[in-house]
PDB file of C-alpha atoms in Angstrom:
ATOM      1  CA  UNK A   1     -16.703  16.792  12.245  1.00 66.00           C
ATOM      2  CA  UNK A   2     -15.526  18.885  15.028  1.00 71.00           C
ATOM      3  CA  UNK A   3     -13.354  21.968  15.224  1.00 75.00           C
ATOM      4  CA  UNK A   4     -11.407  18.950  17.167  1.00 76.00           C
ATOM      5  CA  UNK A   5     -10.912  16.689  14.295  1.00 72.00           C
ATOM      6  CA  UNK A   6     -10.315  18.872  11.830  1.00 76.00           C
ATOM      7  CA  UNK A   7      -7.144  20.397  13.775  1.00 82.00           C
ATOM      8  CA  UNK A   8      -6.269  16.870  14.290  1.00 76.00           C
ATOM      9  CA  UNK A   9      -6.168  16.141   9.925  1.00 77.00           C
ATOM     10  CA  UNK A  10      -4.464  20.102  10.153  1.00 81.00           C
ATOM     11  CA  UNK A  11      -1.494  19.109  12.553  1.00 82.00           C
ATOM     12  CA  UNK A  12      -1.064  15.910  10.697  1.00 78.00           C
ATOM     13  CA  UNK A  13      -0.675  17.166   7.303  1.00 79.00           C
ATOM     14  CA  UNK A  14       1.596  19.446   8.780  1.00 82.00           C
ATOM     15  CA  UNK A  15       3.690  17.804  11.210  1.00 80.00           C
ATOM     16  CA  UNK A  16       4.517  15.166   8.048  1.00 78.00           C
ATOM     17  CA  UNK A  17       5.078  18.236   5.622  1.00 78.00           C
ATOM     18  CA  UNK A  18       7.997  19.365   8.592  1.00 80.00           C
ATOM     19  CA  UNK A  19       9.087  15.591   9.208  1.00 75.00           C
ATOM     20  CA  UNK A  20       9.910  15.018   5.819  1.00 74.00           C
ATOM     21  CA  UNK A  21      11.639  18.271   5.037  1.00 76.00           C
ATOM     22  CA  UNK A  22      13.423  18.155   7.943  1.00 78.00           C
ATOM     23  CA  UNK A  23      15.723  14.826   6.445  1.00 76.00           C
ATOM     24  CA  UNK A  24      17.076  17.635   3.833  1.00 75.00           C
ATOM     25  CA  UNK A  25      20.225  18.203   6.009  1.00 77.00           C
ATOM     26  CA  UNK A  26      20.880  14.147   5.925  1.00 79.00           C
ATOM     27  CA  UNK A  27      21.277  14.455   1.946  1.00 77.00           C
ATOM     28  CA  UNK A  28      25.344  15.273   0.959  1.00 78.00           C
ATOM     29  CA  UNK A  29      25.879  12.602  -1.788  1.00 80.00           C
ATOM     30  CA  UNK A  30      23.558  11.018  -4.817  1.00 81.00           C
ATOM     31  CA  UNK A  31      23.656   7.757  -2.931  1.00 81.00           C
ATOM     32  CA  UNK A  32      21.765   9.826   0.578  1.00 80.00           C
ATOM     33  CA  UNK A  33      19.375  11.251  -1.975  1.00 83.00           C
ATOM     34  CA  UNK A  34      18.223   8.364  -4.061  1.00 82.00           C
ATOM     35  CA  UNK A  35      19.120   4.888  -1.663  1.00 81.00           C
ATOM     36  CA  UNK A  36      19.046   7.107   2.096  1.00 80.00           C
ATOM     37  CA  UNK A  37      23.308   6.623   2.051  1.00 80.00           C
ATOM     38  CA  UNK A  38      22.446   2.692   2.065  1.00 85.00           C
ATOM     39  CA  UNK A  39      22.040   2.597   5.643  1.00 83.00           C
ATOM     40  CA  UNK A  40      18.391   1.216   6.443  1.00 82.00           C
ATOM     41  CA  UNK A  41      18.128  -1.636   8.649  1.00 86.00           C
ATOM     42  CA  UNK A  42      15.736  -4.631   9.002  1.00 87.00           C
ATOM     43  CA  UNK A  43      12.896  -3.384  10.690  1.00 85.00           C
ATOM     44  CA  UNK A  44      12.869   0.410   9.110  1.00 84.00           C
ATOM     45  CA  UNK A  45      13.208  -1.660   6.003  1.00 85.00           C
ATOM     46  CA  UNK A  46      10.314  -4.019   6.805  1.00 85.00           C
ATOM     47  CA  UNK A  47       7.524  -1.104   7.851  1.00 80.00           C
ATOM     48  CA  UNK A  48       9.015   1.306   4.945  1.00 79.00           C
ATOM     49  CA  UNK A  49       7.949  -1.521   2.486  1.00 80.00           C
ATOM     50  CA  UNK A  50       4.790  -2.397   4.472  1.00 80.00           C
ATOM     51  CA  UNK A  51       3.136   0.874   4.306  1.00 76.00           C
ATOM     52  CA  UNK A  52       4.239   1.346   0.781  1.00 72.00           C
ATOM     53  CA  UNK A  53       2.448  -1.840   0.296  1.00 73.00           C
ATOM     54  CA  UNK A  54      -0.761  -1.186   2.129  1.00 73.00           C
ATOM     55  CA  UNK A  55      -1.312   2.499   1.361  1.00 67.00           C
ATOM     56  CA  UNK A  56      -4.835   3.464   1.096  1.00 68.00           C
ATOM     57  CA  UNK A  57      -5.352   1.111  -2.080  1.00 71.00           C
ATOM     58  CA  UNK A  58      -5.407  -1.860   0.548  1.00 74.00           C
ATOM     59  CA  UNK A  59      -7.844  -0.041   3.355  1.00 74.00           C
ATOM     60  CA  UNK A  60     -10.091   1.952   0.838  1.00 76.00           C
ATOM     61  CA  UNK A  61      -9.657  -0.209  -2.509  1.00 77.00           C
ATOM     62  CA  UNK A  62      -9.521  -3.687  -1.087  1.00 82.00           C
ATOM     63  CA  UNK A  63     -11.721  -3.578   1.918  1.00 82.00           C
ATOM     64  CA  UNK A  64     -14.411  -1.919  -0.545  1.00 83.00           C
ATOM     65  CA  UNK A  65     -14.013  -5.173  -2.602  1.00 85.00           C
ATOM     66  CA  UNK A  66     -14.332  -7.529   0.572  1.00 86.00           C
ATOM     67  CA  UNK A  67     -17.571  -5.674   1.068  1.00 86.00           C
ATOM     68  CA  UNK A  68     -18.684  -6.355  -2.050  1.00 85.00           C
ATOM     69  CA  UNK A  69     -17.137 -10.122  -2.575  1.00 84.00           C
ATOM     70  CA  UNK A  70     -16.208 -11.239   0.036  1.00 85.00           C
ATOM     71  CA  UNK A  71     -12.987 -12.542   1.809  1.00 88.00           C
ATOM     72  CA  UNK A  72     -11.446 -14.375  -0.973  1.00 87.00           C
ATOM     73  CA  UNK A  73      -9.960 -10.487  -1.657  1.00 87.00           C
ATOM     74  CA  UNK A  74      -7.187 -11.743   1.059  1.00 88.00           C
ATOM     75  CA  UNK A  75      -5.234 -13.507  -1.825  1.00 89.00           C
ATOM     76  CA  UNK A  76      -4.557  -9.821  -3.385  1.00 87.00           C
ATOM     77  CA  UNK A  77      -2.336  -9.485  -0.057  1.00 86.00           C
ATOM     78  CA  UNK A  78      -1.097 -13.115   0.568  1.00 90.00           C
ATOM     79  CA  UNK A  79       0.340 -14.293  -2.962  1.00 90.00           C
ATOM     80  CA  UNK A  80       2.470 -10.377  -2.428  1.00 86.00           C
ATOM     81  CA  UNK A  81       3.542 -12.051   0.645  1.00 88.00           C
ATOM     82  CA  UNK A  82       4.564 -15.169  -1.250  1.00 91.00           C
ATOM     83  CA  UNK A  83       6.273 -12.907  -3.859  1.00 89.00           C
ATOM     84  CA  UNK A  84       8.198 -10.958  -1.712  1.00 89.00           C
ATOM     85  CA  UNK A  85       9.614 -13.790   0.156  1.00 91.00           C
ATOM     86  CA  UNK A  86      11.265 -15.236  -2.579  1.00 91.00           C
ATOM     87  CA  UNK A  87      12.207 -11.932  -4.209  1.00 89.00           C
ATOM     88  CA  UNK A  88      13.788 -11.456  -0.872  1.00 88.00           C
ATOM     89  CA  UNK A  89      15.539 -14.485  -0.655  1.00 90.00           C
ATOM     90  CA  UNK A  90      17.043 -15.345  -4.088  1.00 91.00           C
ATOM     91  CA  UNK A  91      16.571 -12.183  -6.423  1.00 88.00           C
ATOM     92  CA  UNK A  92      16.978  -8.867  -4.843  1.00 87.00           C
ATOM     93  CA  UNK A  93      20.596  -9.598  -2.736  1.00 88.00           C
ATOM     94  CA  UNK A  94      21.641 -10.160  -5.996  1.00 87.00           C
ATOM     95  CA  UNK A  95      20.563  -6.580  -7.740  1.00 86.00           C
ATOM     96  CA  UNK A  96      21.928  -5.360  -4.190  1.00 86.00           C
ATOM     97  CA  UNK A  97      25.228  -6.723  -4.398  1.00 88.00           C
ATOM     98  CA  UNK A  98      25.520  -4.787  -7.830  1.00 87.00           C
ATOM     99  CA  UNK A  99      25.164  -1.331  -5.886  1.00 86.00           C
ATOM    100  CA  UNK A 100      22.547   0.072  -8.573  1.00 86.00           C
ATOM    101  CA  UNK A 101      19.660   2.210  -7.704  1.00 85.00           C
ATOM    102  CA  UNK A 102      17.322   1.255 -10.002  1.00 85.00           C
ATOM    103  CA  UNK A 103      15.978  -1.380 -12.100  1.00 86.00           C
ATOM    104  CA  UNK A 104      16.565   0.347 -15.459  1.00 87.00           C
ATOM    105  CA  UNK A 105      20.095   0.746 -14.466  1.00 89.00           C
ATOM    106  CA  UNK A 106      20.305  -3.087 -14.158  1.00 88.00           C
ATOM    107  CA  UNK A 107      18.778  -3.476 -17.582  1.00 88.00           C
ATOM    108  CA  UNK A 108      21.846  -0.860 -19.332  1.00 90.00           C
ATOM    109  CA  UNK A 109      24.259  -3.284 -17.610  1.00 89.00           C
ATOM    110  CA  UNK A 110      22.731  -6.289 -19.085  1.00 88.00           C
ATOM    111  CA  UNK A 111      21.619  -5.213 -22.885  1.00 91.00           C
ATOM    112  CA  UNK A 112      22.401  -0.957 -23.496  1.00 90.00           C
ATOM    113  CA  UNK A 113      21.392   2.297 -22.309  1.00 89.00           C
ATOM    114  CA  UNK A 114      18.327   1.985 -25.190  1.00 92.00           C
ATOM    115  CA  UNK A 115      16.962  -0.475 -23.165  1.00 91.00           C
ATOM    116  CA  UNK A 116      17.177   1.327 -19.829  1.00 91.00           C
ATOM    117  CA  UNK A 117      15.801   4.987 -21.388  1.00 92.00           C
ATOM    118  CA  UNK A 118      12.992   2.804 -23.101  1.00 92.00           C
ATOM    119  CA  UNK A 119      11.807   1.210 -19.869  1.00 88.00           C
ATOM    120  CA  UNK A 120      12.524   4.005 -17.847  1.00 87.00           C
ATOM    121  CA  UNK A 121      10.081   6.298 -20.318  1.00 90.00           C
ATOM    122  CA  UNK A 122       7.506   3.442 -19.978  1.00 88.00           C
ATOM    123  CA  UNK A 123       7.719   3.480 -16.176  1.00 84.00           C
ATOM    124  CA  UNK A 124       6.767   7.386 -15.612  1.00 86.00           C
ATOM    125  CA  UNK A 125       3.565   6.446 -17.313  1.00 87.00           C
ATOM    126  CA  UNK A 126       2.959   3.019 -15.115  1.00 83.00           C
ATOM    127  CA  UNK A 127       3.968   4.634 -11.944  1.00 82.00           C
ATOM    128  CA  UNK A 128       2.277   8.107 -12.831  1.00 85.00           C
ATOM    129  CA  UNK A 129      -1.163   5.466 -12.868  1.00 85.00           C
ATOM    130  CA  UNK A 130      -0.323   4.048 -10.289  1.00 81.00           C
ATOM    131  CA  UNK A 131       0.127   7.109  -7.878  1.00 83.00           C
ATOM    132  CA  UNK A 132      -2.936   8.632  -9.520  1.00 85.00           C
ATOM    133  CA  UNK A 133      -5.054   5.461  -7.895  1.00 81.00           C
ATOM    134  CA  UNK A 134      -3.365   6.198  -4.668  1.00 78.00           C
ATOM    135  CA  UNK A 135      -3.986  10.118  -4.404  1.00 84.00           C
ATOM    136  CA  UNK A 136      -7.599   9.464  -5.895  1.00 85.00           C
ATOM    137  CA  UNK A 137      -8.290   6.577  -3.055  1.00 80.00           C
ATOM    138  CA  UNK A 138      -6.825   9.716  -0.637  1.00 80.00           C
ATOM    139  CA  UNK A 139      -8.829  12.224  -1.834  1.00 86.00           C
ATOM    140  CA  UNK A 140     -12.057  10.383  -1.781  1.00 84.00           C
ATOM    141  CA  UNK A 141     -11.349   9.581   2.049  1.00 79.00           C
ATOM    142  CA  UNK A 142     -10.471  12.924   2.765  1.00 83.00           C
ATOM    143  CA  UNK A 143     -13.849  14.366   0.787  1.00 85.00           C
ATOM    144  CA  UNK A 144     -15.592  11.860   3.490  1.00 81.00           C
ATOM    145  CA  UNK A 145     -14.173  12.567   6.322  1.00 79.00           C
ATOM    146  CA  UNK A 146     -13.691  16.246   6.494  1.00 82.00           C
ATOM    147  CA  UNK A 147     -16.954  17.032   4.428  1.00 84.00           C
ATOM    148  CA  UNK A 148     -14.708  19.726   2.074  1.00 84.00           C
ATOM    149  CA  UNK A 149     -15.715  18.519  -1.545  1.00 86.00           C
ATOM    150  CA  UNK A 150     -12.995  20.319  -3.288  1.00 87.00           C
ATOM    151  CA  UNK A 151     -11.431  17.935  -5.399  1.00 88.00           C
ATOM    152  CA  UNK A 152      -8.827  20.013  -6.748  1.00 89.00           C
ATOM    153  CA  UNK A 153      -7.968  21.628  -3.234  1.00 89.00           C
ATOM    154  CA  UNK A 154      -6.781  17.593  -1.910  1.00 87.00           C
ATOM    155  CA  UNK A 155      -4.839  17.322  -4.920  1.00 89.00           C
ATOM    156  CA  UNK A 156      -2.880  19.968  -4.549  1.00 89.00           C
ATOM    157  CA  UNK A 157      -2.523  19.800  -0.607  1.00 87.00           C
ATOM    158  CA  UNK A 158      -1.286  15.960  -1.137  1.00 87.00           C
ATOM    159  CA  UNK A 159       0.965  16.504  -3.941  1.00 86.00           C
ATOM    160  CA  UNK A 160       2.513  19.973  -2.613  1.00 86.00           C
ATOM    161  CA  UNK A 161       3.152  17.811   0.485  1.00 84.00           C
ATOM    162  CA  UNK A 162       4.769  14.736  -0.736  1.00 83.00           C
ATOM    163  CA  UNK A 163       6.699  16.474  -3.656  1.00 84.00           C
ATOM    164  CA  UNK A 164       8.274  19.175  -2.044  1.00 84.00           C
ATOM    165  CA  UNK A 165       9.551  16.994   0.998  1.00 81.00           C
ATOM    166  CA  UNK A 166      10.545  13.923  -1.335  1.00 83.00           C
ATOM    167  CA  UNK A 167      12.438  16.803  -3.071  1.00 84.00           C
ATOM    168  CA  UNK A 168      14.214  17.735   0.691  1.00 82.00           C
ATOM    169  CA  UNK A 169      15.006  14.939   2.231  1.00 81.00           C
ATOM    170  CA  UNK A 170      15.291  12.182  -0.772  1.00 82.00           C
ATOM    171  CA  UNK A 171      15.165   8.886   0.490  1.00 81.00           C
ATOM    172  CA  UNK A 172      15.327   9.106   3.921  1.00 82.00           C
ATOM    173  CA  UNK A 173      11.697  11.607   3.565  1.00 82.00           C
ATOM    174  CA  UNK A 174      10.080   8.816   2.193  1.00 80.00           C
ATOM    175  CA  UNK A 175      11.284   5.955   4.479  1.00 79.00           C
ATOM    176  CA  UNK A 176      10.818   7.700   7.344  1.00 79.00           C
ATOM    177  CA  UNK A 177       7.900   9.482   7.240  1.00 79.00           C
ATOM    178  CA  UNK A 178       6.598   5.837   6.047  1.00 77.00           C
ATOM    179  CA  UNK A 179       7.720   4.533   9.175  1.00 76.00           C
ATOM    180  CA  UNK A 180       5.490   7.021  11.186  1.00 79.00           C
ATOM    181  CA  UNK A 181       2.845   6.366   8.848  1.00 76.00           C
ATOM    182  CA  UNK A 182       3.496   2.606   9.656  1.00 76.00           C
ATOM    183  CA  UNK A 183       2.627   3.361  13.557  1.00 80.00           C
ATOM    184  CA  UNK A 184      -0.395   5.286  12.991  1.00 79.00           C
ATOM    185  CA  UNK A 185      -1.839   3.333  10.676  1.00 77.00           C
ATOM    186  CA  UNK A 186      -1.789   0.216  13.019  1.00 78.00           C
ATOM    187  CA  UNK A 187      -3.120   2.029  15.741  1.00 81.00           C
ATOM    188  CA  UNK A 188      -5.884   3.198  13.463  1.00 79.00           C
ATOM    189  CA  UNK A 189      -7.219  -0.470  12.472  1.00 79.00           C
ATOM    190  CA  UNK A 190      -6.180  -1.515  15.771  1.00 82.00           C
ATOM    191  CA  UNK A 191      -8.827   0.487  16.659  1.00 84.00           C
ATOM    192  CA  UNK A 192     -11.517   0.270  13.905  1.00 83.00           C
ATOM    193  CA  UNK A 193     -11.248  -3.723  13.804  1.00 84.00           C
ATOM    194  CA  UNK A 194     -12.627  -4.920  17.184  1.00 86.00           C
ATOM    195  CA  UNK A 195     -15.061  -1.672  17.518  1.00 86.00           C
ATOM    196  CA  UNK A 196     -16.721  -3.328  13.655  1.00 85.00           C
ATOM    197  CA  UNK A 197     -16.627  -6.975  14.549  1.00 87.00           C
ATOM    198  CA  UNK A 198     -18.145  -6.274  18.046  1.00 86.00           C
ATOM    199  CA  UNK A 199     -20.602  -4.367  15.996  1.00 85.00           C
ATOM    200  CA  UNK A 200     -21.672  -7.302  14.054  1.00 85.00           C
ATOM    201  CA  UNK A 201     -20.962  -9.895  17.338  1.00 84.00           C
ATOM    202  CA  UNK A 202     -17.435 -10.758  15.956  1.00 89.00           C
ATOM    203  CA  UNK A 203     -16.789 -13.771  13.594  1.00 87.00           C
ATOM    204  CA  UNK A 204     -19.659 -15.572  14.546  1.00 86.00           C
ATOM    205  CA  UNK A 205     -22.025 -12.307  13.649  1.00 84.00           C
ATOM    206  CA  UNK A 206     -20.390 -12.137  10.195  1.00 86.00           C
ATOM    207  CA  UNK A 207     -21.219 -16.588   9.441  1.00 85.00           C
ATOM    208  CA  UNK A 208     -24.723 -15.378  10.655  1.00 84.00           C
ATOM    209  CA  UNK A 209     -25.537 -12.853   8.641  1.00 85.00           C
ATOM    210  CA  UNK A 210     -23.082 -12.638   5.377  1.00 85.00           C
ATOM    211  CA  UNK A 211     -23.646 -15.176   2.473  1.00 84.00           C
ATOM    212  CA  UNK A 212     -21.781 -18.177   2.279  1.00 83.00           C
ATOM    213  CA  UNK A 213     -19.798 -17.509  -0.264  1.00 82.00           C
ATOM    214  CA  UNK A 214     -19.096 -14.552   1.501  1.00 86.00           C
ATOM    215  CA  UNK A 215     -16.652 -16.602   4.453  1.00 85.00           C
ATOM    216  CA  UNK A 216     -15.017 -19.123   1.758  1.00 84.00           C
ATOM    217  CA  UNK A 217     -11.018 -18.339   0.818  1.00 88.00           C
ATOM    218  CA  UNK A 218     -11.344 -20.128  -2.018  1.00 86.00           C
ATOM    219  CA  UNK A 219     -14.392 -19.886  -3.729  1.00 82.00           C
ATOM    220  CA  UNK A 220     -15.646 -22.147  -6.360  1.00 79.00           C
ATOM    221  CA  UNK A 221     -17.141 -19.513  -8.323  1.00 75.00           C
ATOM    222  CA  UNK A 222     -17.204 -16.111  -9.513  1.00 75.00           C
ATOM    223  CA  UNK A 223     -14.104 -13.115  -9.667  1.00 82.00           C
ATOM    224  CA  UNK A 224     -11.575 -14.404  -7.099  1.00 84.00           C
ATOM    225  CA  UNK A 225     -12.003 -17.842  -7.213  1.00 85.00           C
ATOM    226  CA  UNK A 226      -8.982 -20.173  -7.832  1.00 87.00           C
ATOM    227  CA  UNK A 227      -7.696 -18.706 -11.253  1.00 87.00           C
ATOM    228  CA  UNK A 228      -7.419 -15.343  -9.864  1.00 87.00           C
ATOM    229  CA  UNK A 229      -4.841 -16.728  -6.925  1.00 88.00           C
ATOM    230  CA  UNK A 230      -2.698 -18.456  -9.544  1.00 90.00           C
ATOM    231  CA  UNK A 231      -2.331 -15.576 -12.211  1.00 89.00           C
ATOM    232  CA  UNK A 232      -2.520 -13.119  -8.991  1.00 89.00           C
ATOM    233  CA  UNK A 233       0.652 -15.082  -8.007  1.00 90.00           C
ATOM    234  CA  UNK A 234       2.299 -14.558 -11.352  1.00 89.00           C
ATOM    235  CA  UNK A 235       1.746 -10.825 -11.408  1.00 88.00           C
ATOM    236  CA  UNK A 236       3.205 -10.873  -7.596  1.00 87.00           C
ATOM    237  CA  UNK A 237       6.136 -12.623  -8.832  1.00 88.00           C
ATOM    238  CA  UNK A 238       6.764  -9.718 -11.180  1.00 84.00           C
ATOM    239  CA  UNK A 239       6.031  -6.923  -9.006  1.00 85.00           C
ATOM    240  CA  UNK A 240       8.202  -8.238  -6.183  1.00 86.00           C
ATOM    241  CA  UNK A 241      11.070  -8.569  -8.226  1.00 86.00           C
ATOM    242  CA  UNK A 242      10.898  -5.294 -10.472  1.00 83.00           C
ATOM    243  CA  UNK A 243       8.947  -2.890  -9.373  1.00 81.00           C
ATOM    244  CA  UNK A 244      10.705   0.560  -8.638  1.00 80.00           C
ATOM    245  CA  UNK A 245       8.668   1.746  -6.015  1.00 75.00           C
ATOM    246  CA  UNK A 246       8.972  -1.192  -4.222  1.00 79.00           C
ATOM    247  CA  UNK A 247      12.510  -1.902  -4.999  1.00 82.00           C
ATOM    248  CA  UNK A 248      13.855   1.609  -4.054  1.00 81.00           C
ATOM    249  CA  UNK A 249      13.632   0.759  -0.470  1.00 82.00           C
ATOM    250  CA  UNK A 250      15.626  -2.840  -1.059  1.00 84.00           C
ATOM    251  CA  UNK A 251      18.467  -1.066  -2.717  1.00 86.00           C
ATOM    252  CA  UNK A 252      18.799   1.394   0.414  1.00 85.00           C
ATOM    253  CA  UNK A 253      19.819  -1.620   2.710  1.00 85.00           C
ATOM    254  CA  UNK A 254      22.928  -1.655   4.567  1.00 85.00           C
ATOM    255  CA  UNK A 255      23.969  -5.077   2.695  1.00 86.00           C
ATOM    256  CA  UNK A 256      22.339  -8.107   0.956  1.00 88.00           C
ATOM    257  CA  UNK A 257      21.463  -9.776   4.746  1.00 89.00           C
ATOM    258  CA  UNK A 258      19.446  -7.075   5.438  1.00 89.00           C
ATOM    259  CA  UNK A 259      17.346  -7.439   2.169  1.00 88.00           C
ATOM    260  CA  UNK A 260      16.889 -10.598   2.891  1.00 90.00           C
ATOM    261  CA  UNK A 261      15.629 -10.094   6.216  1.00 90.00           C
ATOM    262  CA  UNK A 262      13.832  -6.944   5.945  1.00 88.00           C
ATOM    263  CA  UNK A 263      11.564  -8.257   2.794  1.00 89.00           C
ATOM    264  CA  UNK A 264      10.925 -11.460   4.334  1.00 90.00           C
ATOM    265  CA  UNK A 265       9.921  -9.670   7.682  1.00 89.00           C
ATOM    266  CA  UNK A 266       7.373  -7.207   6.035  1.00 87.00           C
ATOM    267  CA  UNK A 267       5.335 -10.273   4.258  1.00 88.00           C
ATOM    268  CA  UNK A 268       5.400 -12.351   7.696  1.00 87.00           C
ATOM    269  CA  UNK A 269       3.865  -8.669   8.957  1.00 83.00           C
ATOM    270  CA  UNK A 270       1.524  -8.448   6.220  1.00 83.00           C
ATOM    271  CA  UNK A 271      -0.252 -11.682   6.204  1.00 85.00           C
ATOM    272  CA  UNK A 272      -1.731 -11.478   9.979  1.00 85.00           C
ATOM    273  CA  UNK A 273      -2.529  -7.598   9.194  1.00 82.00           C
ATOM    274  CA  UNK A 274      -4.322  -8.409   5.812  1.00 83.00           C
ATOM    275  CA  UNK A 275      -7.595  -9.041   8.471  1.00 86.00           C
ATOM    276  CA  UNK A 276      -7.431  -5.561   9.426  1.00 83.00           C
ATOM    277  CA  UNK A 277      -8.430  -4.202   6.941  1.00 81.00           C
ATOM    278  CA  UNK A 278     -10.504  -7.080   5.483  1.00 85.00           C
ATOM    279  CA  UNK A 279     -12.528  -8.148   8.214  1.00 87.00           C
ATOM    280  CA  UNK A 280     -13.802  -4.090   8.791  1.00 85.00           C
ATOM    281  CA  UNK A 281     -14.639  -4.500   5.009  1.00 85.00           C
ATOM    282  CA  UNK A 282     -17.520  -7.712   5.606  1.00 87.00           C
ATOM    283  CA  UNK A 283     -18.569  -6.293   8.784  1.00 87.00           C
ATOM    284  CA  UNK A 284     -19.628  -3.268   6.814  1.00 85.00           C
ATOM    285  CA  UNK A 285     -21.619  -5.422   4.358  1.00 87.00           C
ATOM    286  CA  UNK A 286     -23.978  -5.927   7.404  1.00 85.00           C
ATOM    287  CA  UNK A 287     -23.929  -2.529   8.981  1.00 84.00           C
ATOM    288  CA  UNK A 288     -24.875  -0.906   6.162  1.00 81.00           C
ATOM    289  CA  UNK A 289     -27.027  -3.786   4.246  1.00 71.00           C
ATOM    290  CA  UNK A 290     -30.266  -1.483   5.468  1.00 47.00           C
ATOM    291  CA  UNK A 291     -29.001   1.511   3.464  1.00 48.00           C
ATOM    292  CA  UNK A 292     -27.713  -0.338   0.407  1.00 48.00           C
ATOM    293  CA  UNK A 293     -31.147  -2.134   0.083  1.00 44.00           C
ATOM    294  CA  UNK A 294     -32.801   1.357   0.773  1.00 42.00           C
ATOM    295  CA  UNK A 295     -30.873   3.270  -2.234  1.00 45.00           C
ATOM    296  CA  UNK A 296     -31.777   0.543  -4.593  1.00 41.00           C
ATOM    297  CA  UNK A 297     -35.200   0.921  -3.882  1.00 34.00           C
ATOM    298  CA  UNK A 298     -35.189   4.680  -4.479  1.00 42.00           C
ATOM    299  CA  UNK A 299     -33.228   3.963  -7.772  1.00 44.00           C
ATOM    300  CA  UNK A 300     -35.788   1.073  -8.732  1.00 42.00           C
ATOM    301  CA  UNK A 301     -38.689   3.717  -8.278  1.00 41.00           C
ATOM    302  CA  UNK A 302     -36.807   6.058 -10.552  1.00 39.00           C
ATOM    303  CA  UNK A 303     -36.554   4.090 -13.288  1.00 43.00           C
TER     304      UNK A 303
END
């Protein structure tokens, strides 16, 4: 990397870090804090849950797994699609008309405040794991790209940045600074997809050179064949309809329309973009066959 790039991660990290904290003088009541006043509209509703969705688990974690498997990955992406449209349509308006902020509040109002502390315990520890994939799937791009190995020194750069303007600015940080990271983000596969397929000579390169199996949405065999889209589904189902992290965003809608709308939007954007990041993923598999076959050789003549 050049002195160029590396001002270019610098002014990034930064210019977030400001963006975020900057929302702090938009926070004068719990609601402004924890559901941005209730004011977010269709669209900044739509990319907020988009990017929240992709994150770097669906351009580091699931293109890695295309490369490996194949395309049939897609269905990680497209049965959360499914999910969210009918969470959008005939379960979250309903939470929303309640006013609540979050799903353990929904649960005190249904059984007791046991029930909400209980769940709400057993959430820090599912979405603690859950970050910890995301921050790890960071740091290991970062390690790559900049060439600084310090594991520890990412951490704490990512974590000082997101906690201490999610503190500021509440809500409207996160949905905001989502929405920028919305923008770039396209414009970044924009970019990478059509300079990797014409690498490869586009979709006919990839039938040419990638296995069969490779190319086939629904495979008859192996880890994401036709059993992993059904209970994939079912888990979708769940997550669409209860998780927090998701659902935070849906609660900060103006009214029940708009969570309709701005769910339903963000899975008719996610199922085109699911390519972007899946496609770069097999065209990889033949770029770098040569040096895959060349390590296992060296690892062959160690053993």
């Amino acid at each position: 990397m050049t002195v160029i790039d590396y001002s270019i991660i610098v002014v990034f990290l930064v210019g977030v870090f400001w963006l975020g904290s900057s929302f702090y003088r938009w926070v004068g009541t719990p609601d402004d804090f924890y559901v941005a006043g209730r004011q977010l509209t269709p669209f900044i509703l739509a990319a907020s849950m988009t990017t929240a969705n992709i994150s770097l688990f669906s351009l580091i974690g699931v293109s890695g797994t295309a490369y490996q498997s194949g395309i049939s990955i897609i269905w990680l992406t497209w049965t959360g699609n499914m999910a969210l449209v009918f969470s959008g349509l005939f379960v979250i308006p309903v939470l929303r008309r309640l006013r609540i902020r979050t799903i353990p509040e929904f649960l005190e109002m249904r059984y007791n405040g046991a029930v909400r502390i209980l769940v709400g315990v057993l959430w820090v520890f599912r979405l603690a794991f859950w970050i910890a994939v995301v921050l790890y799937a960071g740091v290991t791009a970062a390690q790559r790209l900049t060439g600084i190995m310090s594991f520890t020194m990412w951490i704490l750069v990512f974590t000082l940045i997101v906690v201490v303007y999610t503190t500021l600015g509440g809500m409207w940080a996160v949905v905001l600074t989502n929405n920028l990271g919305f923008l770039l983000m396209m414009c970044a596969v924009l970019i990478i997809l059509p300079m990797a397929m014409a690498a490869v000579g586009w979709w006919p390169g990839l039938s040419a050179h990638l296995p069969p199996h490779f190319l086939e949405f629904v495979p008859q065999s192996g880890k994401y064949n036709w059993k992993f889209i059904i209970a994939i589904l079912a888990l979708g189902v769940q997550w669409a309809t209860l998780d927090q992290g998701l659902l935070q965003s849906a609660f900060s809608a103006r009214d029940p329309r708009v969570v309709s709308k701005g769910m339903v939007l963000s899975a008719v954007m996610i199922t085109p973009f699911a390519f972007l990041w899946i496609t770069p993923g097999l065209a990889a598999r033949i770029l770098y066959r040569s040096e895959e076959h060349t390590s296992e050789l060296q690892s062959r003549q160690y053993l």
